[in-house]
Amino acid sequence: MRLSQLLKAKLHHARVTYANPEYVGSIEIGADLMDRVGIQDGELVHVWAVDHESRIQTYAFAGPPGVVGLNGGAAHFFQTGDRVIIAAFDLSDAPILPKIVLLDEENRVVRDMTPFSVVG
């Protein structure tokens, strides 16, 4: 058995709504978006800038709809209005069907990009 780290969830083109370096740390994401793609409170996520070079890892926690906020040290890498990709991965020995959504400027889902199947 060989485990692979496979994409399980992706929020594509989320907009940072705030950056607060005074908070202890992590990324706050609207609970509706976390539920939609299966990201759990406390789960490790990757956050990749779309328009510059920042890439970090932190843990996610649920917030109100529309919120994508970077806290603590993570806030130094992003600014309000930045477009980011938020991704979560799972270890698996079987194919995973990743849940992927494209967001608009208000962090609302505009398109479900989840593939119909995974070739294994």
PDB file of C-alpha atoms in Angstrom:
ATOM      1  CA  MET A   1       0.000   0.000   0.000  1.00  0.00           C
ATOM      2  CA  ARG A   2       1.351   3.410  -1.001  1.00  0.00           C
ATOM      3  CA  LEU A   3      -0.134   6.591   0.431  1.00  0.00           C
ATOM      4  CA  SER A   4      -0.192   9.701  -1.718  1.00  0.00           C
ATOM      5  CA  GLN A   5      -0.981  13.244  -0.687  1.00  0.00           C
ATOM      6  CA  LEU A   6      -3.950  14.161  -2.906  1.00  0.00           C
ATOM      7  CA  LEU A   7      -5.920  17.372  -3.341  1.00  0.00           C
ATOM      8  CA  LYS A   8      -9.233  17.121  -1.482  1.00  0.00           C
ATOM      9  CA  ALA A   9     -10.473  20.736  -1.449  1.00  0.00           C
ATOM     10  CA  LYS A  10      -9.755  24.000  -3.260  1.00  0.00           C
ATOM     11  CA  LEU A  11     -11.201  27.500  -2.965  1.00  0.00           C
ATOM     12  CA  HIS A  12     -10.024  29.215  -6.143  1.00  0.00           C
ATOM     13  CA  HIS A  13      -9.642  33.028  -6.297  1.00  0.00           C
ATOM     14  CA  ALA A  14     -10.844  33.742  -2.763  1.00  0.00           C
ATOM     15  CA  ARG A  15     -10.426  37.402  -1.760  1.00  0.00           C
ATOM     16  CA  VAL A  16      -8.686  38.313   1.467  1.00  0.00           C
ATOM     17  CA  THR A  17     -11.156  40.385   3.495  1.00  0.00           C
ATOM     18  CA  TYR A  18      -8.724  41.303   6.277  1.00  0.00           C
ATOM     19  CA  ALA A  19      -5.167  40.735   7.517  1.00  0.00           C
ATOM     20  CA  ASN A  20      -4.660  41.003  11.300  1.00  0.00           C
ATOM     21  CA  PRO A  21      -1.097  40.422  12.551  1.00  0.00           C
ATOM     22  CA  GLU A  22      -2.215  40.883  16.196  1.00  0.00           C
ATOM     23  CA  TYR A  23      -4.287  37.672  16.240  1.00  0.00           C
ATOM     24  CA  VAL A  24      -2.585  34.448  17.387  1.00  0.00           C
ATOM     25  CA  GLY A  25      -2.566  32.892  13.897  1.00  0.00           C
ATOM     26  CA  SER A  26      -4.378  30.985  11.150  1.00  0.00           C
ATOM     27  CA  ILE A  27      -6.914  31.709   8.402  1.00  0.00           C
ATOM     28  CA  GLU A  28     -10.595  32.406   9.007  1.00  0.00           C
ATOM     29  CA  ILE A  29     -12.827  31.150   6.185  1.00  0.00           C
ATOM     30  CA  GLY A  30     -16.604  31.453   5.865  1.00  0.00           C
ATOM     31  CA  ALA A  31     -18.152  28.299   7.339  1.00  0.00           C
ATOM     32  CA  ASP A  32     -20.357  27.932   4.256  1.00  0.00           C
ATOM     33  CA  LEU A  33     -17.267  27.659   2.030  1.00  0.00           C
ATOM     34  CA  MET A  34     -15.511  25.263   4.396  1.00  0.00           C
ATOM     35  CA  ASP A  35     -18.595  23.026   4.414  1.00  0.00           C
ATOM     36  CA  ARG A  36     -18.938  23.235   0.625  1.00  0.00           C
ATOM     37  CA  VAL A  37     -15.469  21.801  -0.002  1.00  0.00           C
ATOM     38  CA  GLY A  38     -14.995  19.748   3.176  1.00  0.00           C
ATOM     39  CA  ILE A  39     -12.368  21.757   5.065  1.00  0.00           C
ATOM     40  CA  GLN A  40     -12.630  21.206   8.830  1.00  0.00           C
ATOM     41  CA  ASP A  41     -11.875  23.530  11.750  1.00  0.00           C
ATOM     42  CA  GLY A  42      -8.217  23.136  12.630  1.00  0.00           C
ATOM     43  CA  GLU A  43      -7.300  21.509   9.323  1.00  0.00           C
ATOM     44  CA  LEU A  44      -3.968  22.308   7.680  1.00  0.00           C
ATOM     45  CA  VAL A  45      -4.423  24.384   4.519  1.00  0.00           C
ATOM     46  CA  HIS A  46      -2.082  25.860   1.945  1.00  0.00           C
ATOM     47  CA  VAL A  47      -2.670  29.491   0.950  1.00  0.00           C
ATOM     48  CA  TRP A  48      -1.167  30.601  -2.360  1.00  0.00           C
ATOM     49  CA  ALA A  49      -1.233  34.157  -3.695  1.00  0.00           C
ATOM     50  CA  VAL A  50      -2.521  34.537  -7.248  1.00  0.00           C
ATOM     51  CA  ASP A  51      -0.946  37.928  -8.000  1.00  0.00           C
ATOM     52  CA  HIS A  52       2.350  37.717  -6.091  1.00  0.00           C
ATOM     53  CA  GLU A  53       4.711  35.062  -4.725  1.00  0.00           C
ATOM     54  CA  SER A  54       3.461  34.410  -1.166  1.00  0.00           C
ATOM     55  CA  ARG A  55       2.736  30.803  -0.205  1.00  0.00           C
ATOM     56  CA  ILE A  56       2.043  29.680   3.351  1.00  0.00           C
ATOM     57  CA  GLN A  57       0.599  26.823   5.359  1.00  0.00           C
ATOM     58  CA  THR A  58      -1.650  27.419   8.356  1.00  0.00           C
ATOM     59  CA  TYR A  59      -4.778  26.007   9.945  1.00  0.00           C
ATOM     60  CA  ALA A  60      -8.344  26.997   9.073  1.00  0.00           C
ATOM     61  CA  PHE A  61     -11.200  27.998  11.328  1.00  0.00           C
ATOM     62  CA  ALA A  62     -14.808  28.803  10.434  1.00  0.00           C
ATOM     63  CA  GLY A  63     -16.123  32.357  10.299  1.00  0.00           C
ATOM     64  CA  PRO A  64     -19.092  34.263   8.928  1.00  0.00           C
ATOM     65  CA  PRO A  65     -20.059  34.069   5.232  1.00  0.00           C
ATOM     66  CA  GLY A  66     -17.788  35.991   2.881  1.00  0.00           C
ATOM     67  CA  VAL A  67     -14.825  36.157   5.271  1.00  0.00           C
ATOM     68  CA  VAL A  68     -11.307  35.093   4.315  1.00  0.00           C
ATOM     69  CA  GLY A  69      -9.011  36.594   6.917  1.00  0.00           C
ATOM     70  CA  LEU A  70      -5.320  36.028   7.545  1.00  0.00           C
ATOM     71  CA  ASN A  71      -4.143  36.279  11.144  1.00  0.00           C
ATOM     72  CA  GLY A  72      -0.890  36.411  13.082  1.00  0.00           C
ATOM     73  CA  GLY A  73       2.283  35.838  11.088  1.00  0.00           C
ATOM     74  CA  ALA A  74       0.233  34.834   8.035  1.00  0.00           C
ATOM     75  CA  ALA A  75      -1.135  38.392   7.864  1.00  0.00           C
ATOM     76  CA  HIS A  76       2.332  39.673   6.903  1.00  0.00           C
ATOM     77  CA  PHE A  77       2.199  37.768   3.599  1.00  0.00           C
ATOM     78  CA  PHE A  78      -1.186  39.003   2.336  1.00  0.00           C
ATOM     79  CA  GLN A  79      -3.222  42.209   2.152  1.00  0.00           C
ATOM     80  CA  THR A  80      -6.937  42.926   2.034  1.00  0.00           C
ATOM     81  CA  GLY A  81      -8.130  42.377  -1.543  1.00  0.00           C
ATOM     82  CA  ASP A  82      -5.447  39.845  -2.511  1.00  0.00           C
ATOM     83  CA  ARG A  83      -6.669  36.889  -4.569  1.00  0.00           C
ATOM     84  CA  VAL A  84      -5.642  33.556  -3.060  1.00  0.00           C
ATOM     85  CA  ILE A  85      -6.064  29.855  -3.614  1.00  0.00           C
ATOM     86  CA  ILE A  86      -6.789  27.829  -0.478  1.00  0.00           C
ATOM     87  CA  ALA A  87      -6.088  24.098  -0.788  1.00  0.00           C
ATOM     88  CA  ALA A  88      -6.329  21.107   1.541  1.00  0.00           C
ATOM     89  CA  PHE A  89      -4.879  17.659   0.966  1.00  0.00           C
ATOM     90  CA  ASP A  90      -5.525  14.140   2.286  1.00  0.00           C
ATOM     91  CA  LEU A  91      -3.310  11.066   2.538  1.00  0.00           C
ATOM     92  CA  SER A  92      -4.915   8.177   0.712  1.00  0.00           C
ATOM     93  CA  ASP A  93      -4.175   4.905  -0.991  1.00  0.00           C
ATOM     94  CA  ALA A  94      -7.224   5.390  -3.251  1.00  0.00           C
ATOM     95  CA  PRO A  95      -8.295   8.147  -5.637  1.00  0.00           C
ATOM     96  CA  ILE A  96     -10.001  11.170  -4.085  1.00  0.00           C
ATOM     97  CA  LEU A  97     -12.598  13.302  -5.807  1.00  0.00           C
ATOM     98  CA  PRO A  98     -11.485  16.846  -4.914  1.00  0.00           C
ATOM     99  CA  LYS A  99     -14.133  19.496  -4.273  1.00  0.00           C
ATOM    100  CA  ILE A 100     -13.165  22.667  -6.140  1.00  0.00           C
ATOM    101  CA  VAL A 101     -15.081  25.945  -6.371  1.00  0.00           C
ATOM    102  CA  LEU A 102     -14.352  29.258  -8.115  1.00  0.00           C
ATOM    103  CA  LEU A 103     -15.224  32.357  -6.074  1.00  0.00           C
ATOM    104  CA  ASP A 104     -16.115  35.937  -7.014  1.00  0.00           C
ATOM    105  CA  GLU A 105     -14.905  39.189  -5.417  1.00  0.00           C
ATOM    106  CA  GLU A 106     -17.355  38.713  -2.505  1.00  0.00           C
ATOM    107  CA  ASN A 107     -16.216  35.107  -1.870  1.00  0.00           C
ATOM    108  CA  ARG A 108     -19.427  33.654  -3.283  1.00  0.00           C
ATOM    109  CA  VAL A 109     -19.317  30.475  -5.348  1.00  0.00           C
ATOM    110  CA  VAL A 110     -19.687  31.300  -9.046  1.00  0.00           C
ATOM    111  CA  ARG A 111     -18.783  27.886 -10.441  1.00  0.00           C
ATOM    112  CA  ASP A 112     -18.381  24.377  -9.098  1.00  0.00           C
ATOM    113  CA  MET A 113     -15.250  22.986 -10.753  1.00  0.00           C
ATOM    114  CA  THR A 114     -15.396  19.583  -9.033  1.00  0.00           C
ATOM    115  CA  PRO A 115     -14.477  16.898 -11.551  1.00  0.00           C
ATOM    116  CA  PHE A 116     -17.076  14.206 -12.266  1.00  0.00           C
ATOM    117  CA  SER A 117     -14.640  11.370 -11.630  1.00  0.00           C
ATOM    118  CA  VAL A 118     -11.054  10.579 -10.793  1.00  0.00           C
ATOM    119  CA  VAL A 119      -9.071   8.240 -12.999  1.00  0.00           C
ATOM    120  CA  GLY A 120      -7.243   5.833 -10.682  1.00  0.00           C
TER     121      GLY A 120
END
